[in-house]
Backbone as JSON, one array per atom type, in Angstrom:
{
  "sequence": "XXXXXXXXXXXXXXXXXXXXXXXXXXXXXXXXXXXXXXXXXXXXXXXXXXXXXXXXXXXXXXXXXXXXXXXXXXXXXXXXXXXXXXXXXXXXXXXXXXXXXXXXXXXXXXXXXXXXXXXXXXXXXXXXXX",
  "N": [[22.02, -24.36, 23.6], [22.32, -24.26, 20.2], [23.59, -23.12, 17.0], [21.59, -21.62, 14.48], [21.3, -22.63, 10.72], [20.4, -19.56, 9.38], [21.56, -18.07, 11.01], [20.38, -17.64, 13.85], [19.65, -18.19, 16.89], [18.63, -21.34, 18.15], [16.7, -23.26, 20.49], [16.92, -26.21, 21.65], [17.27, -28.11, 22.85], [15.68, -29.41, 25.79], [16.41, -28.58, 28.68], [17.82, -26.1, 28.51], [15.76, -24.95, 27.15], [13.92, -24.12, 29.01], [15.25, -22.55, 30.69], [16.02, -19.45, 31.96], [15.69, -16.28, 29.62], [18.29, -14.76, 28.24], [18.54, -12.68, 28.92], [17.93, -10.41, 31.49], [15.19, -8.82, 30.87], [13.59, -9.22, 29.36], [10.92, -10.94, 27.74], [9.9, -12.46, 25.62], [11.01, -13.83, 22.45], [10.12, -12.81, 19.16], [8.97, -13.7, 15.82], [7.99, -11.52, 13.36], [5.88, -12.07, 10.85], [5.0, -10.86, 8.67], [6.78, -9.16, 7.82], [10.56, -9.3, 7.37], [11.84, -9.06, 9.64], [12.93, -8.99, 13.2], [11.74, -9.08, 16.23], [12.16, -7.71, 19.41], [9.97, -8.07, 22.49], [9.08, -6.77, 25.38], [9.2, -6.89, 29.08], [5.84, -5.77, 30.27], [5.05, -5.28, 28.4], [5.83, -3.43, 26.34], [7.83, -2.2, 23.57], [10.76, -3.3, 21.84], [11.97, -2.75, 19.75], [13.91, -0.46, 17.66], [13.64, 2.89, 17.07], [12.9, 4.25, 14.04], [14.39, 6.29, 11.68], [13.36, 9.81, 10.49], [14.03, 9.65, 7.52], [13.68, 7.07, 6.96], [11.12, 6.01, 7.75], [10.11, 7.74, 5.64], [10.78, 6.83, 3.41], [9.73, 4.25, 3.7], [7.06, 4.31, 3.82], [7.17, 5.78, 0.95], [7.29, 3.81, -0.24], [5.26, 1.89, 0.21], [2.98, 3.07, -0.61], [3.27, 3.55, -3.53], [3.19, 0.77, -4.05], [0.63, 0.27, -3.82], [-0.79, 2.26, -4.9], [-0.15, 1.11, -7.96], [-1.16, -1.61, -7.72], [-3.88, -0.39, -7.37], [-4.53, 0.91, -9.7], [-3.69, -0.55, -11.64], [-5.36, -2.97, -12.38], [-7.17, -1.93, -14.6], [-5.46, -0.69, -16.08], [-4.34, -0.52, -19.8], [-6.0, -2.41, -20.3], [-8.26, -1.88, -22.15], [-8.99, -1.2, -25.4], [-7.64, 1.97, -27.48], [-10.21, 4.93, -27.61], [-11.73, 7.73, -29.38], [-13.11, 10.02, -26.94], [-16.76, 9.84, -26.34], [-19.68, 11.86, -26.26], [-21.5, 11.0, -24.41], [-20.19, 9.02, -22.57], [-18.43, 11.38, -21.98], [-20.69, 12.72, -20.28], [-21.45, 10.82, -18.25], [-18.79, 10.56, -16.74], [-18.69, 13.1, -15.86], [-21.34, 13.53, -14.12], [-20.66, 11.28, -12.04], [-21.85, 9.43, -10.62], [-21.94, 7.1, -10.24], [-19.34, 4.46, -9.07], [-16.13, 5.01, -9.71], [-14.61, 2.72, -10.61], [-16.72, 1.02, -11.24], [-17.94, 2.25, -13.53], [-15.78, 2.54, -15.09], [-15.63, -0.43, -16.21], [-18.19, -0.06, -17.47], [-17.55, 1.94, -19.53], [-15.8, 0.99, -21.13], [-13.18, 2.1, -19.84], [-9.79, 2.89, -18.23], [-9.07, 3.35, -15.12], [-7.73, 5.32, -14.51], [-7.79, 6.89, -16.65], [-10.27, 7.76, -16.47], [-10.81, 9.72, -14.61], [-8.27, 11.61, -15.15], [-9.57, 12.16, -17.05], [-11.82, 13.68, -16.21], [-10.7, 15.75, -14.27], [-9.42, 17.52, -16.47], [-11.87, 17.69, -18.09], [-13.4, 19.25, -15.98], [-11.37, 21.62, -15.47], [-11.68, 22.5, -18.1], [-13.53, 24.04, -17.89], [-13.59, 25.41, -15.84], [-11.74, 27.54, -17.28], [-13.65, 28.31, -18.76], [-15.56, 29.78, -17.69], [-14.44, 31.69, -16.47]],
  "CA": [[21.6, -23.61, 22.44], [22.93, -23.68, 19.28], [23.27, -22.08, 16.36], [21.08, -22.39, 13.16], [22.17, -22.03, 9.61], [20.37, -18.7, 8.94], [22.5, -17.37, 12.03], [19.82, -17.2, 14.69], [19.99, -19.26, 18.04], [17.91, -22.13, 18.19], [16.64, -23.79, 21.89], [16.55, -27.65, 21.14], [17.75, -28.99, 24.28], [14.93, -28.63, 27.02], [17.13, -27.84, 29.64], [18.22, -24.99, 28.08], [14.69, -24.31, 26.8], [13.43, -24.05, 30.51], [16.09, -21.46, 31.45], [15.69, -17.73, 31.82], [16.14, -15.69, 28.79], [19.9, -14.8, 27.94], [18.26, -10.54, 29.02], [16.59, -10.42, 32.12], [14.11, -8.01, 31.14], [13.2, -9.79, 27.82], [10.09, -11.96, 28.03], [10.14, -13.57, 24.83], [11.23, -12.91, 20.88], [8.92, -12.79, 18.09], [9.22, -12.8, 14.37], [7.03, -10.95, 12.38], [5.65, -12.4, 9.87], [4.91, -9.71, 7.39], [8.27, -8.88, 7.47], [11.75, -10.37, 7.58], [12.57, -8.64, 11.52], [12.76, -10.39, 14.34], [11.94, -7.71, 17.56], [11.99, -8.64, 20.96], [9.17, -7.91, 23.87], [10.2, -6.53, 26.61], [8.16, -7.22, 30.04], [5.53, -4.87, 30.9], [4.07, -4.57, 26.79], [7.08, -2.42, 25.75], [8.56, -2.92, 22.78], [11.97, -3.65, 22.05], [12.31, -2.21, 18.57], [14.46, 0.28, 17.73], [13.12, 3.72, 16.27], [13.52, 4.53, 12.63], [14.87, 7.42, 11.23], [11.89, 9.7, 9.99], [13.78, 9.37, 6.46], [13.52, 5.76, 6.45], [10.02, 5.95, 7.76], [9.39, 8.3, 4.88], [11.18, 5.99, 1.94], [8.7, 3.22, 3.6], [5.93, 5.16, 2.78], [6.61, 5.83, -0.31], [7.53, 2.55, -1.29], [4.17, 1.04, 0.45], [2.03, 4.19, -1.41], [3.35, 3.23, -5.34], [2.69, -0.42, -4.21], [-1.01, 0.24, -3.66], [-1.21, 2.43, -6.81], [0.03, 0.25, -8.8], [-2.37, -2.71, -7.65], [-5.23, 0.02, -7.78], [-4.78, 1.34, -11.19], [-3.17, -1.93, -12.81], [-6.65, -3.31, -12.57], [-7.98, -1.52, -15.73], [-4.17, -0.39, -17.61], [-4.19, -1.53, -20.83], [-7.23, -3.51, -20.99], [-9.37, -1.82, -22.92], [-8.59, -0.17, -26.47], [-7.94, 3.44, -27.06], [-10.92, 5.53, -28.92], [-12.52, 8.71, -28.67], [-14.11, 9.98, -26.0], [-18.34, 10.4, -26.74], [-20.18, 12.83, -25.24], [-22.36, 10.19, -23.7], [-19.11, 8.98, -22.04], [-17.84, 12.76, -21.17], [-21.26, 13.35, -19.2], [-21.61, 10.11, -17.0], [-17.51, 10.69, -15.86], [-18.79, 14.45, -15.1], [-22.36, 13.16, -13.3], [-20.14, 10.7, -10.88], [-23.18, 8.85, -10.05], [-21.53, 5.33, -9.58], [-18.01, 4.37, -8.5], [-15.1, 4.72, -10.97], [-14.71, 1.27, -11.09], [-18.26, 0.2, -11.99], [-17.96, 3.01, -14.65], [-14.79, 1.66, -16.1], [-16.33, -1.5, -16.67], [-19.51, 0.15, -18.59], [-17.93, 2.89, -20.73], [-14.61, 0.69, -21.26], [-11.78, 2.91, -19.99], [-9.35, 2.84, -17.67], [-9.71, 4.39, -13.98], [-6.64, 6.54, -14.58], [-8.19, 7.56, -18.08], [-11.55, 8.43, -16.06], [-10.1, 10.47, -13.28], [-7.73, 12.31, -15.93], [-10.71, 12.91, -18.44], [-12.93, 14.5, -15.49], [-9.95, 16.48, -14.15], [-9.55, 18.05, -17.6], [-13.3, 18.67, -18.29], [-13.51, 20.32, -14.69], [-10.64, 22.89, -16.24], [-12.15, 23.39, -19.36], [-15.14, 24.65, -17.31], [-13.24, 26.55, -14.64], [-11.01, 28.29, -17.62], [-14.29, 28.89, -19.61], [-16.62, 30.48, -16.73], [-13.56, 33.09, -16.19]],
  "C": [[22.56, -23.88, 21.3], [22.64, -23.06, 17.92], [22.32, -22.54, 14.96], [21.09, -21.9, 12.08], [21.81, -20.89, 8.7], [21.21, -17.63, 9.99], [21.99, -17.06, 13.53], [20.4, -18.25, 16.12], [18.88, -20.24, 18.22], [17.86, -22.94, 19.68], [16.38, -25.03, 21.23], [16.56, -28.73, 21.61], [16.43, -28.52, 25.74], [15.04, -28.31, 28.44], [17.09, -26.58, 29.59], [16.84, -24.17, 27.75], [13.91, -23.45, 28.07], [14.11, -23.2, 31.1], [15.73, -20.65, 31.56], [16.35, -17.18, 31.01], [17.55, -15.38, 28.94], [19.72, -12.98, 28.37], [17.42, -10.99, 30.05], [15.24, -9.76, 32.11], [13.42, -8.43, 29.63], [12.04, -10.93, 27.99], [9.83, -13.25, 26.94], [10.54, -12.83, 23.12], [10.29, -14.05, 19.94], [9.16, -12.87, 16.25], [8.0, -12.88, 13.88], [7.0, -11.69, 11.06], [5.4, -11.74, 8.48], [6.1, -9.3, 7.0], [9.15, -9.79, 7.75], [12.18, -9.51, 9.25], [12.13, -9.31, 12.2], [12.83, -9.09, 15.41], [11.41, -8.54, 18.9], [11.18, -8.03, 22.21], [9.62, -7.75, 24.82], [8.75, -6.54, 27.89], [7.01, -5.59, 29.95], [4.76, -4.13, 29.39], [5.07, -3.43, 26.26], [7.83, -3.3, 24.8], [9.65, -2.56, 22.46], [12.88, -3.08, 20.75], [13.03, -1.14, 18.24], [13.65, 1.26, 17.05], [13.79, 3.79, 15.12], [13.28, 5.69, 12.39], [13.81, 8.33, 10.75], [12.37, 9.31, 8.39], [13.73, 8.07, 6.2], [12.0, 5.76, 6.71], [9.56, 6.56, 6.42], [9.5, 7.33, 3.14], [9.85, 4.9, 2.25], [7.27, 3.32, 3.06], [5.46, 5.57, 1.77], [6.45, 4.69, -1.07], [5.99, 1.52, -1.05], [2.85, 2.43, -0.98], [2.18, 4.06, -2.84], [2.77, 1.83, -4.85], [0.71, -0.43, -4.09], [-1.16, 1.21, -4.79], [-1.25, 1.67, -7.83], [-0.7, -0.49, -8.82], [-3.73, -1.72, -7.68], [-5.76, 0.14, -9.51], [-4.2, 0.67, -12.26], [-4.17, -2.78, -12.55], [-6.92, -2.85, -14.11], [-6.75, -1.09, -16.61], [-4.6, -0.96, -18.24], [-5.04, -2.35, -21.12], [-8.28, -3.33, -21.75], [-8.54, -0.68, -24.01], [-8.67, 0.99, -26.6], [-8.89, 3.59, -27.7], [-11.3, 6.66, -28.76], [-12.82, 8.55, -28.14], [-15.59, 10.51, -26.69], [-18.55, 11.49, -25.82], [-20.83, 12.28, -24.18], [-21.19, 9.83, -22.37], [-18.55, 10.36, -20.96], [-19.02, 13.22, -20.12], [-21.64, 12.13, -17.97], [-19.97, 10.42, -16.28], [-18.14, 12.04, -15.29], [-20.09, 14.14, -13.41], [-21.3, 12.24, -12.28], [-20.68, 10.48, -9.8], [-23.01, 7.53, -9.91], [-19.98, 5.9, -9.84], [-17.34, 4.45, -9.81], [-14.67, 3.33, -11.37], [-15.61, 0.33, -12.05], [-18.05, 1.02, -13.26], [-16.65, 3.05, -15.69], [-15.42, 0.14, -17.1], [-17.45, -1.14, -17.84], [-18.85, 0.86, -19.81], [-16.68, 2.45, -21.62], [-13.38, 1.23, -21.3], [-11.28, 2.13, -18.56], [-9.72, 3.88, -16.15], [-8.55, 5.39, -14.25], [-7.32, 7.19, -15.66], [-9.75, 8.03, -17.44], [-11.99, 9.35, -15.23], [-9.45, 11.53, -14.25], [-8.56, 13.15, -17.04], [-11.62, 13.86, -17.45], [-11.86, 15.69, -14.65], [-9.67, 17.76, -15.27], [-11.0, 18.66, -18.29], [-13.27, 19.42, -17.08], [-12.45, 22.01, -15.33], [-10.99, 23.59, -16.92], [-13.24, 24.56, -18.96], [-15.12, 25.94, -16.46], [-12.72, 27.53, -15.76], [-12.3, 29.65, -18.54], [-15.56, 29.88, -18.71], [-15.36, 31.9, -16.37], [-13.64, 34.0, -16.82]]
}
């Protein structure tokens, strides 16, 4: 074996390749491709991974949960000019009779600006029926 210049161990000799793992209870190691870890299989479908903390589980979470906002609602940012809202406009966001998407596209807003405008009429409605 030796070593290779990101620090891992490399088999290259097929002697050595043909041996029994360096762990007897280790069947083979894996790297993940989605990520940069490298976790190791352990016989019997058990995995080899260590548990994570729940607050690191929870930072991962958040950090995967802005990354999918961001690619949802950086679709339509900024791409269409500000202007009034119509009324024509204020009653298809209320009706929410096609997807917010398709209805970005027709009335030229943003999905954050179509979600935020029907949030805000819903209020006006709840404050004014009180």
């Amino acid at each position: 074996m030796t070593e290779s210049p990101h620090g891992g161990i490399t088999q290259n000799d097929p002697a050595v390749a043909q041996s029994e793992p360096p762990f007897h209870n280790v069947s083979l190691i894996r790297m993940a491709k989605t990520t940069h870890r490298c976790f190791v299989v352990l016989k019997g479908n058990k995995m080899g991974r260590k548990k994570l903390p729940p607050e690191v589980k929870a930072e991962n979470y958040r950090r995967q949960k802005r990354m999918s906002h961001k690619r949802y609602y950086g679709k339509t940012a900024n791409l269409y000019p500000r202007h009034a809202w119509t009324e024509e406009e204020e009653r298809l966001v209320m009706e929410h009779s096609i997807p917010d998407s398709e209805l970005s596209e027709k009335i030229g807003r943003s999905l954050k600006g179509i979600q935020e405008k029907r949030r805000r009429l819903k209020n006006a409605e709840a404050e004014k029926g009180e």
